[in-house]
Protein backbone atom coordinates (compact mmCIF):
# COMPACT_ATOMS: atom_id res chain seq x y z
CA MET A 1 27.47 -21.28 12.18
CA GLN A 2 25.46 -18.04 12.25
CA ILE A 3 21.78 -18.29 11.36
CA VAL A 4 20.74 -15.41 9.13
CA SER A 5 17.22 -14.01 9.29
CA ARG A 6 15.37 -11.48 7.17
CA GLU A 7 16.32 -8.72 9.65
CA ASP A 8 20.06 -9.24 9.07
CA ILE A 9 20.11 -7.02 6.00
CA GLU A 10 23.78 -6.04 6.35
CA THR A 11 24.92 -9.67 6.63
CA ILE A 12 22.75 -10.66 3.66
CA THR A 13 24.12 -7.81 1.55
CA ILE A 14 27.71 -8.77 2.33
CA ALA A 15 27.05 -12.45 1.58
CA ILE A 16 25.43 -11.61 -1.77
CA ASN A 17 28.24 -9.25 -2.82
CA GLU A 18 30.91 -11.78 -1.83
CA PHE A 19 29.09 -14.50 -3.76
CA ILE A 20 28.83 -12.37 -6.90
CA GLY A 21 32.49 -11.38 -6.67
CA ALA A 22 33.91 -14.78 -5.88
CA ASN A 23 31.88 -17.23 -7.98
CA GLU A 24 31.43 -18.02 -11.62
CA VAL A 25 27.94 -19.36 -12.15
CA SER A 26 27.53 -21.48 -15.26
CA SER A 27 23.72 -21.45 -15.33
CA LYS A 28 20.80 -19.98 -13.44
CA GLU A 29 19.88 -23.47 -12.25
CA SER A 30 23.20 -23.75 -10.40
CA ILE A 31 22.74 -20.51 -8.43
CA PRO A 32 20.99 -22.09 -5.41
CA ILE A 33 23.57 -24.86 -5.08
CA GLU A 34 26.54 -22.53 -5.48
CA PHE A 35 24.98 -20.01 -3.08
CA LEU A 36 24.50 -22.75 -0.45
CA LYS A 37 28.15 -23.78 -0.87
CA HIS A 38 29.21 -20.17 -0.43
CA LEU A 39 27.07 -19.74 2.69
CA ARG A 40 28.62 -22.86 4.22
CA LYS A 41 32.10 -21.60 3.40
CA VAL A 42 31.45 -18.31 5.24
CA ASN A 43 29.65 -20.08 8.14
CA LEU A 44 26.18 -18.68 7.45
CA LYS A 45 22.88 -20.53 7.38
CA ILE A 46 19.51 -19.37 6.07
CA GLU A 47 16.73 -21.48 7.57
CA ASP A 48 13.88 -19.42 6.07
CA GLY A 49 13.12 -21.12 2.74
CA VAL A 50 11.15 -18.16 1.42
CA LEU A 51 14.06 -15.80 2.15
CA PHE A 52 16.51 -18.19 0.49
CA ASN A 53 14.35 -18.39 -2.65
CA GLU A 54 14.01 -14.60 -2.75
CA LEU A 55 17.78 -14.22 -2.49
CA CYS A 56 18.33 -16.78 -5.26
CA ASP A 57 15.91 -14.85 -7.48
CA LEU A 58 17.76 -11.64 -6.69
CA LEU A 59 21.10 -13.26 -7.51
CA GLU A 60 19.70 -14.58 -10.78
CA LYS A 61 18.56 -11.08 -11.78
CA LYS A 62 21.90 -9.54 -10.84
CA LEU A 63 23.96 -12.19 -12.60
CA ILE A 64 21.86 -12.16 -15.76
CA LYS A 65 22.00 -8.36 -15.83
CA LYS A 66 25.76 -8.55 -15.30
CA ASP A 67 26.29 -10.88 -18.31
């Protein structure tokens, strides 16, 4: 499993785009859980809690804007 840090911008961008394209999120509360499942599926791990929360907030904004 690859550990992703804040410096891995390309890996983070790919993971976010794959998540948005491959998942139907039923509510904003389910984004963190579904994103964790997706990261496990693609063998990625984010140990930085602040980074993970920032990415979940970003996903929420993108998915709400998309709807």
